[in-house]
Short mmCIF file of N, CA and C in Angstrom, two decimals:
data_model
loop_
_atom_site.label_atom_id
_atom_site.label_comp_id
_atom_site.label_asym_id
_atom_site.label_seq_id
_atom_site.Cartn_x
_atom_site.Cartn_y
_atom_site.Cartn_z
N MET A 23 0.76 -1.12 -0.12
CA MET A 23 -0.20 -0.02 0.03
C MET A 23 0.75 1.18 -0.12
N GLY A 24 0.72 2.44 -0.94
CA GLY A 24 1.66 3.01 -1.26
C GLY A 24 1.39 4.19 0.18
N LYS A 25 2.38 5.69 -0.09
CA LYS A 25 2.34 6.35 0.90
C LYS A 25 0.89 7.33 1.49
N ASN A 26 0.25 7.53 0.03
CA ASN A 26 -0.86 8.62 0.36
C ASN A 26 -2.11 7.64 0.09
N LYS A 27 -1.82 6.12 0.26
CA LYS A 27 -3.20 5.40 0.10
C LYS A 27 -3.75 4.81 1.12
N HIS A 28 -5.17 5.35 1.48
CA HIS A 28 -5.84 4.33 2.75
C HIS A 28 -6.63 3.52 2.44
N SER A 29 -7.09 2.86 3.61
CA SER A 29 -8.14 1.53 3.45
C SER A 29 -8.91 2.23 2.66
N LYS A 30 -10.06 1.20 3.08
CA LYS A 30 -11.71 1.29 2.60
C LYS A 30 -12.17 1.92 4.22
N SER A 31 -11.82 1.27 5.06
CA SER A 31 -12.14 0.97 6.22
C SER A 31 -11.60 2.50 6.89
N PHE A 32 -10.69 3.13 6.62
CA PHE A 32 -10.47 4.39 7.33
C PHE A 32 -11.47 5.67 6.67
N GLU A 33 -11.89 5.30 5.19
CA GLU A 33 -12.65 5.89 4.55
C GLU A 33 -14.23 5.90 5.40
N ILE A 34 -14.28 4.49 5.45
CA ILE A 34 -15.74 4.70 6.07
C ILE A 34 -16.22 5.03 7.49
N ALA A 35 -14.54 4.93 8.42
CA ALA A 35 -14.79 5.43 9.47
C ALA A 35 -14.36 6.86 9.88
N LEU A 36 -13.97 7.69 8.69
CA LEU A 36 -13.54 8.70 8.66
C LEU A 36 -15.47 9.78 8.32
N SER A 37 -15.79 9.01 7.09
CA SER A 37 -17.22 9.17 6.86
C SER A 37 -18.09 8.77 7.67
N GLY A 38 -18.08 7.90 8.67
CA GLY A 38 -19.31 7.67 9.70
C GLY A 38 -19.23 8.40 10.73
N ILE A 39 -18.04 8.86 11.40
CA ILE A 39 -17.24 10.03 12.42
C ILE A 39 -18.07 10.83 11.75
N SER A 40 -17.86 11.30 10.71
CA SER A 40 -18.26 12.89 10.40
C SER A 40 -20.41 12.72 10.43
N CYS A 41 -20.95 11.72 9.83
CA CYS A 41 -21.94 11.86 9.73
C CYS A 41 -22.75 11.87 11.00
N ALA A 42 -22.14 10.89 12.10
CA ALA A 42 -22.51 10.75 13.43
C ALA A 42 -22.50 12.21 14.06
N ILE A 43 -21.42 12.88 13.90
CA ILE A 43 -20.99 14.35 14.69
C ILE A 43 -22.18 15.26 14.48
N ALA A 44 -22.24 15.38 12.72
CA ALA A 44 -22.89 16.02 12.12
C ALA A 44 -24.59 16.32 12.39
N ALA A 45 -25.21 15.00 12.41
CA ALA A 45 -26.13 14.42 12.57
C ALA A 45 -26.68 14.70 13.48
N GLY A 46 -25.90 14.51 14.65
CA GLY A 46 -26.31 14.56 16.08
C GLY A 46 -26.72 16.18 16.51
N ALA A 47 -25.34 17.06 15.89
CA ALA A 47 -25.06 18.35 15.86
C ALA A 47 -26.73 19.08 15.35
N LEU A 48 -27.07 18.81 14.32
CA LEU A 48 -28.00 19.74 13.43
C LEU A 48 -29.21 19.23 14.37
N ALA A 49 -29.47 17.47 14.52
CA ALA A 49 -30.88 17.23 15.32
C ALA A 49 -31.01 17.92 16.52
N MET A 50 -29.95 18.29 17.42
CA MET A 50 -29.91 18.74 18.82
C MET A 50 -30.09 20.57 18.66
N GLY A 51 -29.42 20.94 17.52
CA GLY A 51 -29.31 22.23 17.50
C GLY A 51 -30.61 22.73 16.85
N ILE A 52 -31.70 21.92 16.13
CA ILE A 52 -32.61 22.19 15.19
C ILE A 52 -34.03 21.80 16.59
N LEU A 53 -33.86 20.87 17.20
CA LEU A 53 -34.74 20.54 18.66
C LEU A 53 -35.07 21.57 19.51
N SER A 54 -33.62 22.07 19.64
CA SER A 54 -33.57 23.13 20.74
C SER A 54 -34.20 24.79 20.23
N GLY A 55 -34.07 25.02 18.97
CA GLY A 55 -34.73 25.75 18.49
C GLY A 55 -33.82 27.22 18.79
N TYR A 56 -32.82 27.41 19.76
CA TYR A 56 -31.96 28.16 19.74
C TYR A 56 -30.71 28.18 19.22
N LEU A 57 -30.38 26.56 19.18
CA LEU A 57 -29.06 26.41 18.73
C LEU A 57 -28.92 26.21 17.18
N VAL A 58 -29.93 26.29 16.47
CA VAL A 58 -29.80 25.95 15.00
C VAL A 58 -28.45 26.35 14.35
N ALA A 59 -27.99 27.42 14.46
CA ALA A 59 -27.31 28.13 13.70
C ALA A 59 -25.51 27.40 14.49
N THR A 60 -25.53 27.13 15.55
CA THR A 60 -24.67 26.00 16.06
C THR A 60 -24.50 24.66 15.51
N GLY A 61 -25.81 24.27 15.42
CA GLY A 61 -25.87 22.93 14.96
C GLY A 61 -25.13 22.83 13.21
N TYR A 62 -25.78 24.08 12.96
CA TYR A 62 -25.14 23.96 11.36
C TYR A 62 -23.72 24.07 11.31
N PHE A 63 -22.86 25.11 12.03
CA PHE A 63 -21.59 24.93 12.00
C PHE A 63 -21.21 23.64 12.40
N ILE A 64 -21.66 23.03 13.40
CA ILE A 64 -20.58 21.89 14.03
C ILE A 64 -21.17 20.73 12.57
N GLY A 65 -21.79 20.42 11.86
CA GLY A 65 -22.15 19.84 10.89
C GLY A 65 -21.16 19.87 9.97
N ILE A 66 -21.14 21.76 9.27
CA ILE A 66 -20.20 21.92 8.26
C ILE A 66 -18.91 21.18 8.45
N ILE A 67 -18.48 21.90 9.98
CA ILE A 67 -17.17 21.50 10.01
C ILE A 67 -17.01 19.91 9.90
N ALA A 68 -17.81 18.91 10.80
CA ALA A 68 -17.66 17.60 10.79
C ALA A 68 -17.90 17.13 9.48
N LEU A 69 -18.52 17.66 8.29
CA LEU A 69 -18.45 17.16 7.26
C LEU A 69 -17.32 17.42 6.15
N MET A 70 -16.38 17.91 6.95
CA MET A 70 -15.19 18.31 6.00
C MET A 70 -14.12 17.08 6.46
N ILE A 71 -14.46 16.30 7.65
CA ILE A 71 -13.38 14.90 8.19
C ILE A 71 -12.81 14.24 6.88
N PRO A 72 -14.39 13.59 6.38
CA PRO A 72 -13.67 12.64 5.14
C PRO A 72 -13.17 13.63 4.05
N LEU A 73 -13.35 15.12 3.68
CA LEU A 73 -12.97 15.61 2.44
C LEU A 73 -11.18 15.79 3.03
N SER A 74 -10.98 15.94 4.13
CA SER A 74 -9.62 16.58 4.51
C SER A 74 -8.61 15.44 4.00
N LYS A 75 -9.46 13.92 3.44
CA LYS A 75 -8.29 13.13 3.28
C LYS A 75 -8.49 12.71 1.44
N GLN A 76 -9.70 13.71 0.94
CA GLN A 76 -10.17 13.63 -0.17
C GLN A 76 -10.71 12.33 -0.71
N PHE A 77 -11.84 11.72 0.45
CA PHE A 77 -12.51 10.98 -0.18
C PHE A 77 -13.82 11.21 -0.63
N TYR A 78 -14.29 12.01 -1.08
CA TYR A 78 -15.21 12.70 -2.12
C TYR A 78 -16.50 11.50 -2.01
N LYS A 79 -16.19 10.65 -2.11
CA LYS A 79 -17.22 9.61 -2.34
C LYS A 79 -18.20 9.49 -0.35
N GLY A 80 -17.29 9.13 0.00
CA GLY A 80 -17.28 9.20 1.61
C GLY A 80 -17.64 10.63 2.10
N GLY A 81 -17.68 11.77 1.56
CA GLY A 81 -17.94 13.09 1.68
C GLY A 81 -19.20 13.14 1.61
N ALA A 82 -19.55 12.85 0.16
CA ALA A 82 -21.60 12.66 -0.10
C ALA A 82 -22.11 12.01 0.45
N LEU A 83 -21.64 10.71 0.60
CA LEU A 83 -22.18 9.88 1.53
C LEU A 83 -22.92 9.90 2.80
N ALA A 84 -21.59 11.02 3.77
CA ALA A 84 -22.04 11.56 4.90
C ALA A 84 -22.84 12.47 4.88
N TYR A 85 -22.94 13.17 3.83
CA TYR A 85 -23.59 14.45 3.83
C TYR A 85 -25.21 13.59 3.64
N LEU A 86 -25.41 12.75 2.82
CA LEU A 86 -26.88 12.02 2.75
C LEU A 86 -27.06 11.63 4.09
N GLY A 87 -26.36 11.07 4.52
CA GLY A 87 -26.44 10.02 6.21
C GLY A 87 -27.15 11.53 7.27
N THR A 88 -26.00 12.21 7.07
CA THR A 88 -26.65 13.41 7.71
C THR A 88 -27.76 13.79 7.65
N VAL A 89 -28.47 14.55 6.75
CA VAL A 89 -29.43 14.91 6.27
C VAL A 89 -30.47 13.69 6.72
N ILE A 90 -30.43 12.66 6.45
CA ILE A 90 -31.55 11.74 6.44
C ILE A 90 -31.59 11.34 8.03
N LEU A 91 -30.44 10.88 8.37
CA LEU A 91 -30.04 11.10 10.22
C LEU A 91 -30.87 12.01 10.78
N ALA A 92 -30.61 13.31 10.80
CA ALA A 92 -31.20 14.46 11.43
C ALA A 92 -32.88 14.32 11.51
N VAL A 93 -33.44 13.91 10.15
CA VAL A 93 -34.67 14.06 10.60
C VAL A 93 -35.04 13.10 10.97
N VAL A 94 -34.41 11.86 11.17
CA VAL A 94 -35.19 10.38 11.71
C VAL A 94 -34.96 11.02 13.37
N LEU A 95 -34.06 11.54 13.68
CA LEU A 95 -33.22 11.57 14.66
C LEU A 95 -34.35 12.69 15.49
N GLY A 96 -35.32 13.74 14.88
CA GLY A 96 -36.19 14.26 15.38
C GLY A 96 -36.45 15.42 14.60
N ALA A 97 -35.18 15.97 13.82
CA ALA A 97 -35.61 17.21 12.82
C ALA A 97 -36.69 17.65 12.14
N SER A 98 -37.23 16.27 11.62
CA SER A 98 -38.59 16.38 11.14
C SER A 98 -39.65 17.22 11.65
N ILE A 99 -39.62 17.31 12.99
CA ILE A 99 -40.78 18.08 13.76
C ILE A 99 -40.80 19.62 12.69
N ARG A 100 -39.06 19.91 12.85
CA ARG A 100 -39.03 21.89 12.79
C ARG A 100 -38.00 21.58 10.97
N PHE A 101 -38.65 20.38 10.37
CA PHE A 101 -38.11 20.44 8.82
C PHE A 101 -37.53 21.32 8.27
N TRP A 102 -38.43 22.37 8.19
CA TRP A 102 -38.17 23.59 7.59
C TRP A 102 -36.56 24.44 7.62
N ASP A 103 -36.54 24.11 9.05
CA ASP A 103 -34.98 24.50 9.42
C ASP A 103 -34.08 23.79 8.95
N LEU A 104 -34.20 22.61 8.69
CA LEU A 104 -33.17 21.64 8.11
C LEU A 104 -32.93 21.92 6.52
N VAL A 105 -34.22 22.96 6.02
CA VAL A 105 -33.96 22.85 4.36
C VAL A 105 -32.64 23.66 3.94
N PRO A 106 -32.18 24.56 4.67
CA PRO A 106 -31.05 25.57 4.14
C PRO A 106 -29.61 24.70 4.35
N PHE A 107 -29.69 23.73 5.31
CA PHE A 107 -28.25 22.97 5.60
C PHE A 107 -28.46 21.68 4.13
N ALA A 108 -29.73 21.22 3.74
CA ALA A 108 -29.90 20.49 3.09
C ALA A 108 -29.66 20.90 1.63
N MET A 109 -30.00 21.99 1.59
CA MET A 109 -29.96 23.07 0.05
C MET A 109 -28.59 23.20 -0.14
N PHE A 110 -27.56 24.04 0.87
CA PHE A 110 -26.67 24.41 0.60
C PHE A 110 -25.71 23.99 1.69
N PHE A 111 -25.85 24.42 2.96
CA PHE A 111 -24.57 24.41 3.71
C PHE A 111 -23.77 23.27 3.96
N GLY A 112 -24.89 22.21 3.90
CA GLY A 112 -24.09 20.62 4.28
C GLY A 112 -23.54 20.13 3.04
N VAL A 113 -23.70 20.71 1.64
CA VAL A 113 -23.18 20.14 0.51
C VAL A 113 -21.80 20.83 -0.39
N HIS A 114 -22.07 22.50 0.95
CA HIS A 114 -20.92 23.25 0.35
C HIS A 114 -19.31 23.19 0.45
N PRO A 115 -18.92 22.35 1.29
CA PRO A 115 -17.75 21.86 1.59
C PRO A 115 -17.13 21.13 0.98
N LEU A 116 -17.95 20.12 0.30
CA LEU A 116 -17.99 19.04 -0.70
C LEU A 116 -17.71 20.00 -2.08
N ILE A 117 -18.10 20.67 -2.38
CA ILE A 117 -18.27 21.39 -3.54
C ILE A 117 -17.09 22.55 -3.16
N ASN A 118 -16.72 22.87 -2.39
CA ASN A 118 -15.35 24.09 -2.34
C ASN A 118 -14.09 22.57 -2.58
N SER A 119 -14.23 21.35 -2.13
CA SER A 119 -13.36 20.42 -2.32
C SER A 119 -13.11 20.19 -3.73
N LEU A 120 -14.23 20.16 -4.27
CA LEU A 120 -14.49 19.74 -5.70
C LEU A 120 -13.32 20.57 -6.32
N GLN A 121 -14.33 21.90 -6.09
CA GLN A 121 -13.59 23.13 -7.14
C GLN A 121 -11.86 22.70 -6.70
N ILE A 122 -11.49 22.73 -6.06
CA ILE A 122 -9.86 22.70 -5.45
C ILE A 122 -9.25 21.35 -6.11
N ARG A 123 -10.11 20.39 -6.35
CA ARG A 123 -9.45 18.85 -7.12
C ARG A 123 -9.56 19.16 -8.52
N PHE A 124 -10.54 20.02 -9.11
CA PHE A 124 -10.70 20.00 -10.51
C PHE A 124 -10.02 21.35 -11.08
N LYS A 125 -9.36 22.22 -9.92
CA LYS A 125 -8.97 23.61 -10.58
C LYS A 125 -9.79 24.40 -11.13
N ILE A 126 -10.81 24.45 -10.63
CA ILE A 126 -11.66 25.31 -11.36
C ILE A 126 -11.49 26.71 -10.99
N ASN A 127 -11.45 27.78 -11.81
CA ASN A 127 -11.52 29.12 -11.56
C ASN A 127 -12.34 29.93 -10.26
N LYS A 128 -11.61 30.44 -9.67
CA LYS A 128 -12.35 30.71 -8.44
C LYS A 128 -13.29 31.48 -8.63
N TRP A 129 -13.12 32.54 -9.41
CA TRP A 129 -14.16 33.75 -9.42
C TRP A 129 -15.36 33.22 -10.53
N LEU A 130 -15.42 32.23 -11.16
CA LEU A 130 -16.38 31.39 -11.64
C LEU A 130 -17.60 30.49 -10.51
N ALA A 131 -16.26 29.97 -10.04
CA ALA A 131 -16.96 29.13 -9.02
C ALA A 131 -17.68 29.85 -7.97
N PHE A 132 -16.86 31.10 -7.80
CA PHE A 132 -17.99 32.09 -6.76
C PHE A 132 -18.86 32.85 -7.13
N ILE A 133 -19.08 33.04 -8.55
CA ILE A 133 -20.63 33.20 -9.08
C ILE A 133 -21.46 32.53 -8.92
N VAL A 134 -21.34 31.23 -9.33
CA VAL A 134 -21.99 30.02 -9.33
C VAL A 134 -22.71 29.93 -7.95
N LYS A 135 -21.62 29.61 -7.01
CA LYS A 135 -22.25 29.25 -5.62
C LYS A 135 -22.58 30.49 -4.93
N ALA A 136 -21.91 31.55 -5.16
CA ALA A 136 -23.14 32.80 -4.47
C ALA A 136 -24.64 33.17 -5.04
N LEU A 137 -24.63 32.33 -6.23
CA LEU A 137 -26.24 32.35 -6.78
C LEU A 137 -26.93 31.01 -6.07
N TRP A 138 -26.21 30.07 -5.75
CA TRP A 138 -26.76 29.16 -4.93
C TRP A 138 -27.24 29.33 -3.75
N PHE A 139 -26.05 29.90 -3.17
CA PHE A 139 -26.51 30.95 -1.70
C PHE A 139 -27.73 31.74 -1.72
N ASP A 140 -27.72 32.66 -2.83
CA ASP A 140 -28.76 33.74 -2.61
C ASP A 140 -30.08 33.01 -2.83
N GLY A 141 -30.31 32.16 -3.93
CA GLY A 141 -31.43 31.02 -4.15
C GLY A 141 -32.05 30.51 -2.63
N THR A 142 -30.71 29.93 -1.75
CA THR A 142 -31.18 29.22 -0.66
C THR A 142 -31.46 30.26 0.40
N LEU A 143 -31.19 31.31 0.07
CA LEU A 143 -31.70 32.53 1.19
C LEU A 143 -33.55 32.50 0.67
N ILE A 144 -33.47 33.20 -0.61
CA ILE A 144 -34.76 33.11 -0.92
C ILE A 144 -35.77 31.71 -0.57
N ALA A 145 -35.08 30.72 -0.94
CA ALA A 145 -36.21 29.31 -0.81
C ALA A 145 -36.31 29.44 0.93
N ALA A 146 -35.47 29.90 2.12
CA ALA A 146 -35.60 29.85 3.10
C ALA A 146 -36.20 30.97 3.78
N TYR A 147 -36.56 32.08 2.90
CA TYR A 147 -37.26 33.29 3.15
C TYR A 147 -38.69 32.70 2.89
N PHE A 148 -38.92 31.78 1.72
CA PHE A 148 -40.50 31.05 1.71
C PHE A 148 -40.79 30.10 2.64
N LEU A 149 -39.96 29.13 2.83
CA LEU A 149 -40.14 28.06 3.75
C LEU A 149 -39.76 28.21 5.30
N VAL A 150 -38.83 28.59 5.59
CA VAL A 150 -38.90 29.23 7.25
C VAL A 150 -39.50 30.33 7.67
N PHE A 151 -39.88 31.33 6.88
CA PHE A 151 -40.48 32.49 7.34
C PHE A 151 -41.96 32.61 7.09
N GLY A 152 -42.17 31.77 5.69
CA GLY A 152 -43.95 31.96 5.11
C GLY A 152 -43.95 32.98 4.08
N GLY A 153 -42.94 33.39 3.57
CA GLY A 153 -43.18 34.72 2.70
C GLY A 153 -43.05 36.02 3.18
N GLU A 154 -43.08 35.89 4.49
CA GLU A 154 -43.28 37.60 4.69
C GLU A 154 -42.09 37.66 6.12
N LEU A 155 -41.39 38.49 6.49
CA LEU A 155 -40.58 38.85 7.89
C LEU A 155 -41.47 39.75 8.81
N TYR A 156 -41.50 39.60 9.97
CA TYR A 156 -42.01 40.23 11.22
C TYR A 156 -41.69 39.90 12.47
N GLY A 157 -41.68 41.11 12.79
CA GLY A 157 -40.97 40.77 14.38
C GLY A 157 -41.12 41.99 15.57
N THR A 158 -40.59 41.80 16.25
CA THR A 158 -40.24 43.18 16.99
C THR A 158 -38.98 43.77 17.29
N ILE A 159 -37.76 42.89 17.00
CA ILE A 159 -36.98 43.88 16.96
C ILE A 159 -36.58 45.21 16.02
N LEU A 160 -36.97 44.96 15.10
CA LEU A 160 -37.16 46.61 14.11
C LEU A 160 -37.92 47.35 14.01
N PRO A 161 -38.47 48.58 13.90
CA PRO A 161 -39.61 48.93 13.32
C PRO A 161 -40.34 48.28 12.57
N GLN A 162 -41.47 48.70 12.72
CA GLN A 162 -42.73 47.79 11.58
C GLN A 162 -42.49 48.09 10.00
N ALA A 163 -42.39 49.58 10.13
CA ALA A 163 -41.83 50.38 8.54
C ALA A 163 -41.04 49.69 7.99
N VAL A 164 -39.92 48.94 8.43
CA VAL A 164 -38.71 47.94 8.20
C VAL A 164 -39.22 46.99 7.24
N TYR A 165 -39.87 46.39 8.27
CA TYR A 165 -40.52 44.70 7.67
C TYR A 165 -41.63 45.25 6.23
N ASP A 166 -42.50 46.72 6.66
CA ASP A 166 -42.97 46.46 5.35
C ASP A 166 -42.08 47.08 3.94
N VAL A 167 -40.93 47.63 4.05
CA VAL A 167 -40.00 47.81 3.08
C VAL A 167 -39.41 46.15 2.84
N LEU A 168 -38.94 45.91 3.74
CA LEU A 168 -38.56 44.31 3.47
C LEU A 168 -39.18 43.60 2.58
N ASN A 169 -40.47 43.55 3.25
CA ASN A 169 -41.77 42.59 2.71
C ASN A 169 -42.49 43.18 1.30
N SER A 170 -42.30 44.40 0.54
CA SER A 170 -42.72 45.02 -0.09
C SER A 170 -42.01 44.77 -1.42
N GLY A 171 -40.70 43.79 -1.46
CA GLY A 171 -39.91 43.40 -2.81
C GLY A 171 -38.71 44.02 -2.78
N TYR A 172 -38.00 45.01 -1.44
CA TYR A 172 -36.71 44.93 -1.54
C TYR A 172 -36.06 43.94 -1.37
N LEU A 173 -36.07 43.18 -0.53
CA LEU A 173 -35.97 41.63 -0.21
C LEU A 173 -34.91 41.03 -0.75
N TYR A 174 -35.24 41.21 -2.13
CA TYR A 174 -34.27 40.09 -3.26
C TYR A 174 -33.27 41.08 -3.46
N LEU A 175 -33.53 42.02 -3.50
CA LEU A 175 -32.23 43.18 -3.75
C LEU A 175 -31.39 43.26 -2.54
N ILE A 176 -32.01 42.88 -1.45
CA ILE A 176 -30.79 42.84 -0.18
C ILE A 176 -30.31 41.72 -0.11
N ILE A 177 -31.00 40.81 -0.69
CA ILE A 177 -30.15 39.30 -0.54
C ILE A 177 -29.34 39.03 -1.65
N PHE A 178 -29.18 39.82 -2.75
CA PHE A 178 -28.47 39.82 -4.07
C PHE A 178 -27.02 40.70 -3.89
N THR A 179 -27.52 41.60 -2.76
CA THR A 179 -26.57 42.48 -2.57
C THR A 179 -25.36 42.24 -1.20
N LEU A 180 -26.75 42.14 -0.38
CA LEU A 180 -25.88 41.78 1.18
C LEU A 180 -25.46 40.52 1.50
N GLY A 181 -26.43 39.62 0.74
CA GLY A 181 -26.30 38.31 0.86
C GLY A 181 -24.91 37.50 0.17
N THR A 182 -24.81 38.32 -0.98
CA THR A 182 -23.55 38.14 -1.69
C THR A 182 -22.23 38.08 -1.25
N ALA A 183 -22.43 39.13 -0.35
CA ALA A 183 -21.03 40.23 0.12
C ALA A 183 -20.91 39.17 1.44
N ALA A 184 -22.09 39.03 2.17
CA ALA A 184 -21.73 37.86 3.35
C ALA A 184 -21.44 36.66 3.01
N PHE A 185 -21.48 36.03 1.83
CA PHE A 185 -21.36 34.54 1.69
C PHE A 185 -19.69 34.72 0.90
N TYR A 186 -19.54 36.18 0.29
CA TYR A 186 -17.77 36.18 0.21
C TYR A 186 -16.88 35.87 1.39
N LEU A 187 -17.73 36.46 2.90
CA LEU A 187 -16.77 36.24 3.66
C LEU A 187 -17.24 34.89 4.06
N TYR A 188 -18.13 33.96 4.23
CA TYR A 188 -18.81 33.13 4.46
C TYR A 188 -17.86 31.74 3.68
N ASP A 189 -17.41 32.25 2.44
CA ASP A 189 -16.62 31.17 1.65
C ASP A 189 -15.22 31.03 2.12
N TYR A 190 -15.30 32.25 2.29
CA TYR A 190 -13.31 32.43 2.67
C TYR A 190 -12.95 31.89 3.97
N LEU A 191 -13.93 31.80 4.98
CA LEU A 191 -13.78 31.05 6.15
C LEU A 191 -14.05 29.55 6.22
N ILE A 192 -15.03 29.02 5.54
CA ILE A 192 -14.93 27.91 5.06
C ILE A 192 -13.69 27.23 4.85
N PHE A 193 -13.47 27.88 3.36
CA PHE A 193 -12.12 27.59 3.20
C PHE A 193 -11.14 27.48 4.40
N LYS A 194 -10.99 28.18 4.93
CA LYS A 194 -9.99 28.50 6.12
C LYS A 194 -10.38 27.39 7.13
N CYS A 195 -11.70 27.34 7.31
CA CYS A 195 -11.96 25.62 8.23
C CYS A 195 -11.63 24.51 7.57
N GLN A 196 -11.56 24.82 6.72
CA GLN A 196 -11.25 23.30 5.85
C GLN A 196 -9.62 22.96 6.00
N ILE A 197 -8.71 23.80 6.02
CA ILE A 197 -7.49 23.90 6.34
C ILE A 197 -7.17 23.71 7.66
N ALA A 198 -7.90 23.98 8.52
CA ALA A 198 -7.88 23.70 9.78
C ALA A 198 -7.98 22.35 10.04
N VAL A 199 -9.03 22.21 9.38
CA VAL A 199 -9.33 20.38 9.99
C VAL A 199 -8.59 19.34 9.20
N ASN A 200 -8.17 19.90 8.02
CA ASN A 200 -6.96 19.19 7.47
C ASN A 200 -5.36 18.47 8.10
N LEU A 201 -5.61 19.85 9.22
CA LEU A 201 -4.10 19.87 9.82
C LEU A 201 -4.62 18.97 10.92
N LEU A 202 -5.77 18.88 11.49
CA LEU A 202 -6.19 18.02 12.70
C LEU A 202 -6.25 16.88 12.16
N VAL A 203 -6.72 16.63 11.11
CA VAL A 203 -7.56 15.15 10.52
C VAL A 203 -5.68 14.27 10.52
N LEU A 204 -4.85 15.58 10.14
CA LEU A 204 -3.49 14.72 9.57
C LEU A 204 -2.33 14.37 10.71
N ARG A 205 -2.99 15.14 12.23
CA ARG A 205 -2.14 15.10 13.08
C ARG A 205 -2.87 13.63 13.83
N ILE A 206 -4.31 13.30 13.80
CA ILE A 206 -4.49 12.40 14.17
C ILE A 206 -3.99 11.21 13.69
N HIS A 207 -4.24 11.21 12.27
CA HIS A 207 -4.03 9.82 11.36
C HIS A 207 -2.19 9.58 12.11
N LYS A 208 -1.19 10.52 12.46
CA LYS A 208 -0.16 10.27 12.39
C LYS A 208 -0.06 9.33 13.26
#
């Protein structure tokens, strides 16, 4: 077996660990109602584990298993909170790894991923918020402006800017996970 070759059992183990951590974090985050973002973050980081060794098939299966297990573990009660993870956040690390693997132009990839992110935000607006924002944090006039159609403009400008920062940080997190897994395997 070569220096860079890993056994299939190692790929299965990394993918299984990744799936278990991500599914548990997502289920607990969604069921708590307050820790959804924390569950997303832990799930995203966990799904980077098999990708640190370029196990793309294991990463894809870990993502699918995570979404299925999160629903089985109780996220089906608040299924709409899981939709953005299933649509974008869970598969984003895999797409980033494939972007690096196939040396896709970073600006072309950014445009495609930013549109995909903005589409996810729009879907979340309709699925999670029912197509209308309301609340007590901001004055009602702000919610009236957002609900009158300016929300799309805000999503495509501020959402894309936020995605640029998010994408950069996710690449940095993948580097950190790669180093951690390298240290664990030695």
